[in-house]
Short mmCIF file of N, CA and C in Angstrom, two decimals:
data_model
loop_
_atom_site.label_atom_id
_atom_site.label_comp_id
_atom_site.label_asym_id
_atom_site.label_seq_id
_atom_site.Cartn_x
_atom_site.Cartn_y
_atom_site.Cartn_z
N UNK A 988 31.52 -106.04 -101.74
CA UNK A 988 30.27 -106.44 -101.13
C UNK A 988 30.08 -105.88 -99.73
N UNK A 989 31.43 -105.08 -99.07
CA UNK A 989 30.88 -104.63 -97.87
C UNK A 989 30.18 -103.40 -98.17
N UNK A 990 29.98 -102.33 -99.02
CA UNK A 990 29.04 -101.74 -99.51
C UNK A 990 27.62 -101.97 -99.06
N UNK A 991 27.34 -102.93 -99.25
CA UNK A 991 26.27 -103.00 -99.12
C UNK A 991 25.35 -103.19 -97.73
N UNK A 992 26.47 -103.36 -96.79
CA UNK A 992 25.91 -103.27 -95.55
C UNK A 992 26.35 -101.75 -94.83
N UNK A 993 26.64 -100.71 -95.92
CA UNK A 993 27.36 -99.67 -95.21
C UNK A 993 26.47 -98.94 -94.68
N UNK A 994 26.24 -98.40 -93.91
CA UNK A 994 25.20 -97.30 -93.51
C UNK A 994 25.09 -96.08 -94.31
N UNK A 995 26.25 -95.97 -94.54
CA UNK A 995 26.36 -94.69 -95.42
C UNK A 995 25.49 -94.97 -96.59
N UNK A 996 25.79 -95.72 -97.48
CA UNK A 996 25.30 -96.39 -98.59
C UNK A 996 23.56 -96.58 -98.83
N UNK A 997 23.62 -97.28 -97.57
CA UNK A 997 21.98 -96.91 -97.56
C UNK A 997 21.79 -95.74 -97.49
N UNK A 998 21.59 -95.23 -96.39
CA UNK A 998 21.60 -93.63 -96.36
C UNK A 998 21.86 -92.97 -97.89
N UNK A 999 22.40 -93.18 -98.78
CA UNK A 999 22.83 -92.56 -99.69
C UNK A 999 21.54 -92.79 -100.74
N UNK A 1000 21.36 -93.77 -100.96
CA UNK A 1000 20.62 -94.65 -102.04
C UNK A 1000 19.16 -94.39 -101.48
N UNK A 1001 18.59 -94.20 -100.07
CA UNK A 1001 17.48 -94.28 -99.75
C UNK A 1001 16.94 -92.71 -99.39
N UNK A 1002 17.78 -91.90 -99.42
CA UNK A 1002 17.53 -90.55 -99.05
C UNK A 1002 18.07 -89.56 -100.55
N UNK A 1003 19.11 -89.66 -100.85
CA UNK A 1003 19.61 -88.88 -101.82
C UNK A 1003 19.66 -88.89 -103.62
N UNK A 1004 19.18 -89.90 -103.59
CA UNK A 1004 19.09 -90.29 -105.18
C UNK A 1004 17.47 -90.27 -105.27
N UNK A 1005 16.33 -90.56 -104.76
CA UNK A 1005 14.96 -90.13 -105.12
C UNK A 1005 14.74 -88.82 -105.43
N UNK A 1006 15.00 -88.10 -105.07
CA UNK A 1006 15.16 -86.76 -105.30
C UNK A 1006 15.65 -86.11 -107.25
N UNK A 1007 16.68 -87.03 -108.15
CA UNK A 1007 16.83 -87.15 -109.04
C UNK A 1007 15.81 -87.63 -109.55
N UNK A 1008 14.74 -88.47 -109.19
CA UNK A 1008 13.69 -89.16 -110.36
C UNK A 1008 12.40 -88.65 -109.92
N UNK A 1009 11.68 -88.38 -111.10
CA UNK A 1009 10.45 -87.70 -111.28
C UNK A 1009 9.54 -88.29 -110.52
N UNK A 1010 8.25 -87.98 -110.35
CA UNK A 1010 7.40 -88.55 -109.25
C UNK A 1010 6.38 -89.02 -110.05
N UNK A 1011 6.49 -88.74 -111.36
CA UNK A 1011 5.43 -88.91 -112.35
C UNK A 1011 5.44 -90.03 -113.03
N UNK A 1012 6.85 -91.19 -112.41
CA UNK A 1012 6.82 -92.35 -113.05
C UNK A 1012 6.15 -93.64 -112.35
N UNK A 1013 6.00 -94.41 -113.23
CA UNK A 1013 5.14 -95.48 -112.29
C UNK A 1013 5.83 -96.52 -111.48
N UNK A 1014 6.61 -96.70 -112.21
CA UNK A 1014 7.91 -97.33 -111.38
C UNK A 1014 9.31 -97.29 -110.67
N UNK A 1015 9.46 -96.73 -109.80
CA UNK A 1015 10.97 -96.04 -109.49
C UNK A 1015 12.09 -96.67 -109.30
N UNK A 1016 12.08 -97.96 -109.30
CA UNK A 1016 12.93 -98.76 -108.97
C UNK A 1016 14.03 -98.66 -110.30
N UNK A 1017 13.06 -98.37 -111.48
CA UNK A 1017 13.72 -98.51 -112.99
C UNK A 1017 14.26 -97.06 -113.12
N UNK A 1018 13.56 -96.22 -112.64
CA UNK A 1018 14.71 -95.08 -112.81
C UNK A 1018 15.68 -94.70 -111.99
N UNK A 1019 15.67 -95.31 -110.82
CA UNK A 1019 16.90 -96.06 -110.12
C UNK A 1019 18.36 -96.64 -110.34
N UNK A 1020 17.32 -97.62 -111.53
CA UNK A 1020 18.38 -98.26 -111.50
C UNK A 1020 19.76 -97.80 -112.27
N UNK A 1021 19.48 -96.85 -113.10
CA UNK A 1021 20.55 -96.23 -113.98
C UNK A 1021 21.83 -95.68 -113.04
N UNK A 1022 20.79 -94.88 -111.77
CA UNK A 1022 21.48 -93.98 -110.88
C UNK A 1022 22.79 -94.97 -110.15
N UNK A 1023 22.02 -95.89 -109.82
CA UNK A 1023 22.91 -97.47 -109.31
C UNK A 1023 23.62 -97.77 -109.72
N UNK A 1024 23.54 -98.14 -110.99
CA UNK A 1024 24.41 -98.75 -111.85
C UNK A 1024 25.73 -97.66 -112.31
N UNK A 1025 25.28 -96.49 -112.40
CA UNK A 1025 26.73 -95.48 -112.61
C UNK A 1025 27.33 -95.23 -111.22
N UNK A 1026 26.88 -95.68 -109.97
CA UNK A 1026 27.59 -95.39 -108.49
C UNK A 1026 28.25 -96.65 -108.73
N UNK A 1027 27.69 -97.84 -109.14
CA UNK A 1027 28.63 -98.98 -108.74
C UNK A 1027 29.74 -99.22 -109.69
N UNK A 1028 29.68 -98.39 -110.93
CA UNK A 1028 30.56 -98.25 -112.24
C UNK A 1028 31.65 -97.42 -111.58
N UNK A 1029 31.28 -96.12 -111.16
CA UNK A 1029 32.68 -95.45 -110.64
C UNK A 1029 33.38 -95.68 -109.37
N UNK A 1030 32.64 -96.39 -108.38
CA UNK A 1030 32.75 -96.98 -107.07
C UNK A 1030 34.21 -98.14 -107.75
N UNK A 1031 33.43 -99.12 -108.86
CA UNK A 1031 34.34 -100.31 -109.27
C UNK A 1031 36.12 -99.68 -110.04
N UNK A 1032 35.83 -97.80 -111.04
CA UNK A 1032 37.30 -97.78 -111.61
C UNK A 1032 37.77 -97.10 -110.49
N UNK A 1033 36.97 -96.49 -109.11
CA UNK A 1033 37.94 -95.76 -107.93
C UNK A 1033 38.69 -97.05 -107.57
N UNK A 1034 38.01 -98.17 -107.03
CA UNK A 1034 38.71 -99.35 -106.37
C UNK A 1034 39.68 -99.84 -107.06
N UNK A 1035 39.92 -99.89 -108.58
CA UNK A 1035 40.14 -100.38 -109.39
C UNK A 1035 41.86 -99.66 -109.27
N UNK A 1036 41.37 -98.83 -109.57
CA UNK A 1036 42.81 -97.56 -109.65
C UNK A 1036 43.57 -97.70 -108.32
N UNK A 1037 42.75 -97.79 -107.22
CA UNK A 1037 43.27 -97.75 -105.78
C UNK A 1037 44.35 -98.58 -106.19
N UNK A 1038 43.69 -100.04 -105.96
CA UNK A 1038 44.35 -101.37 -106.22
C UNK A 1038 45.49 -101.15 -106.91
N UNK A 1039 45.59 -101.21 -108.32
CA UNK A 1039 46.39 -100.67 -109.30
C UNK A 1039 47.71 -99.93 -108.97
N UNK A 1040 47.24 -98.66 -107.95
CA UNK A 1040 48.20 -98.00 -107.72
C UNK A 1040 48.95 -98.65 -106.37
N UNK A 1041 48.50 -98.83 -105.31
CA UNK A 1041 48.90 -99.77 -104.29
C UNK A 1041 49.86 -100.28 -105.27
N UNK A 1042 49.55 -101.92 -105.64
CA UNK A 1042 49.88 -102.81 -106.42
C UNK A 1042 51.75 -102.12 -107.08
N UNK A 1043 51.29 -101.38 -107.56
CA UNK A 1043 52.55 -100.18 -108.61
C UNK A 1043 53.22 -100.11 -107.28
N UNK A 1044 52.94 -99.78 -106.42
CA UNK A 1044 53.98 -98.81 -105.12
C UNK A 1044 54.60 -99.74 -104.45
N UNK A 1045 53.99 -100.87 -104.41
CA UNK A 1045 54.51 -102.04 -103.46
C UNK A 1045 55.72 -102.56 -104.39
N UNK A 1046 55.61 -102.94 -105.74
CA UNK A 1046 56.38 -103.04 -106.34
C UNK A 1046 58.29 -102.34 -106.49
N UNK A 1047 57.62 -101.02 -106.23
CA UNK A 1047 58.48 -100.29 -106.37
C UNK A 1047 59.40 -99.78 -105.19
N UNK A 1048 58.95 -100.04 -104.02
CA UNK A 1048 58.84 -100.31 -102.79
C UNK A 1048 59.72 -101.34 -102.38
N UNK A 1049 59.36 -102.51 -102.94
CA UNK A 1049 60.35 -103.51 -102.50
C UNK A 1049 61.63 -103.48 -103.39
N UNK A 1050 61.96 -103.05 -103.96
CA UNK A 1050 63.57 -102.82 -104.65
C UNK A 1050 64.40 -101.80 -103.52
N UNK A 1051 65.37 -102.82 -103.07
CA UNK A 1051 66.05 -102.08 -101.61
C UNK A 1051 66.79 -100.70 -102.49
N UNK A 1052 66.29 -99.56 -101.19
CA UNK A 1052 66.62 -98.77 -101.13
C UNK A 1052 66.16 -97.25 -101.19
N UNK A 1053 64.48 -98.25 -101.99
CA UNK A 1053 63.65 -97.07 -102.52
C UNK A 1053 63.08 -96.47 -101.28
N UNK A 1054 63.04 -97.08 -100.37
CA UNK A 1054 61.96 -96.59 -98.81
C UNK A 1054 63.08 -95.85 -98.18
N UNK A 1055 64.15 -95.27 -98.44
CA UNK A 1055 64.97 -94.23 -98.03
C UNK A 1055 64.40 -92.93 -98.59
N UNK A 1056 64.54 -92.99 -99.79
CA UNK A 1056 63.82 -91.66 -100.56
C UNK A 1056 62.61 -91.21 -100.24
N UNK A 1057 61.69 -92.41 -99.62
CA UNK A 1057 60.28 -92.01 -99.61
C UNK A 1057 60.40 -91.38 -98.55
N UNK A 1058 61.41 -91.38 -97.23
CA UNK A 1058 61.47 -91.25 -95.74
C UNK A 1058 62.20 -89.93 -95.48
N UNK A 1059 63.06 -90.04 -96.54
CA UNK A 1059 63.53 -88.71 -96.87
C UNK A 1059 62.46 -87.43 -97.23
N UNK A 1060 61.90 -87.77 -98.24
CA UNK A 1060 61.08 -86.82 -98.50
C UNK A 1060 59.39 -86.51 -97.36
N UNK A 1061 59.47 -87.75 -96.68
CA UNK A 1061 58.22 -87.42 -95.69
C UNK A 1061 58.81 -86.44 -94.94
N UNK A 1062 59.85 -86.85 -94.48
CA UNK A 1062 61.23 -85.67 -93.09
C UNK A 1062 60.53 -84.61 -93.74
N UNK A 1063 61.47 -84.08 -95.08
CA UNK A 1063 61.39 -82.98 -95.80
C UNK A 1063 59.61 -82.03 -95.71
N UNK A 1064 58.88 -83.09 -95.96
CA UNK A 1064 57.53 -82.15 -96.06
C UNK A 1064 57.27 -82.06 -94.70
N UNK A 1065 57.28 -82.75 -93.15
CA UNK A 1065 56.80 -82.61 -91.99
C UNK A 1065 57.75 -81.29 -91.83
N UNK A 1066 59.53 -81.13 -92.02
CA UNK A 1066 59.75 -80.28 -91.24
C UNK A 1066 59.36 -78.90 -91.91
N UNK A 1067 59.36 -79.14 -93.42
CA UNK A 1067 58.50 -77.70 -94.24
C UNK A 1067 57.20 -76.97 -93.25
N UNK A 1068 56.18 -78.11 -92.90
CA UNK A 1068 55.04 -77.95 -92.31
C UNK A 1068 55.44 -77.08 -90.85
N UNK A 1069 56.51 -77.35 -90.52
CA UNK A 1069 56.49 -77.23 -88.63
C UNK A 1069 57.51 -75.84 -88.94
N UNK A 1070 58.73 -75.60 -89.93
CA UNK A 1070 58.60 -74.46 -90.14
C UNK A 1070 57.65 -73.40 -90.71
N UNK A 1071 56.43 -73.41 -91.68
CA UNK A 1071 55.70 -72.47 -91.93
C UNK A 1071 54.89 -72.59 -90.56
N UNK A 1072 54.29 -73.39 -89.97
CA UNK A 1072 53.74 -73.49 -88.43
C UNK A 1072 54.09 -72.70 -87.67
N UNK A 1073 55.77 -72.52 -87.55
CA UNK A 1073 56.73 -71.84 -86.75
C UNK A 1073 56.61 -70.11 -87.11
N UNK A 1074 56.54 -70.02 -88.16
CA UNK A 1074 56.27 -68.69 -88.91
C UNK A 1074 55.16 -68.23 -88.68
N UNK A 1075 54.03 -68.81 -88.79
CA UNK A 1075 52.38 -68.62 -88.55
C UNK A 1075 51.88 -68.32 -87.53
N UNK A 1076 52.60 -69.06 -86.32
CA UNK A 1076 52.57 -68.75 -84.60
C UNK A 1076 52.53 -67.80 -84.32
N UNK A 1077 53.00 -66.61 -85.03
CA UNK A 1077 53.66 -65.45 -84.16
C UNK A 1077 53.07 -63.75 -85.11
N UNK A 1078 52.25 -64.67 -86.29
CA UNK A 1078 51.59 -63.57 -86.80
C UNK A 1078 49.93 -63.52 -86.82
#
């Protein structure tokens, strides 16, 4: 429900989706509403999945020992990054 006070959202719904419906209808609200109803459908399985996956990680997360590996492998990709960085500097 904070959606609905988003700026973006308006902005989105009040500028960018009229443009999809014909001008030749008498009512626009109804050809609207389809457009609506499939933003708030994939808006609901993105959140959905978010959740889901969070949910999965925390899980997996709290079994001691696993947040070594994850810390390990962050090291691993920052110092990858700062060596190709290191390489890139100088060409």
């Amino acid at each position: 429900m904070a959606g609905l006070s988003n700026p973006k959202a308006i902005l989105f719904f009040s500028s960018l989706l009229p443009q999809f419906v014909s001008t030749q209808q008498d009512s626009h609200i109804y050809a609207l509403l389809p457009l609506i109803l499939l933003f708030v459908f994939i808006k609901l399985i993105v959140s959905s999945t978010y959740a889901l996956a969070a949910r999965t990680m925390a899980a997996k997360l709290a079994i001691p020992g696993s947040a070594v590996w994850g810390k390990h492998a962050a090291g691993g990709v920052l110092m990858a990054f700062g060596i190709v960085m290191g390489f890139t500097a100088f060409y």
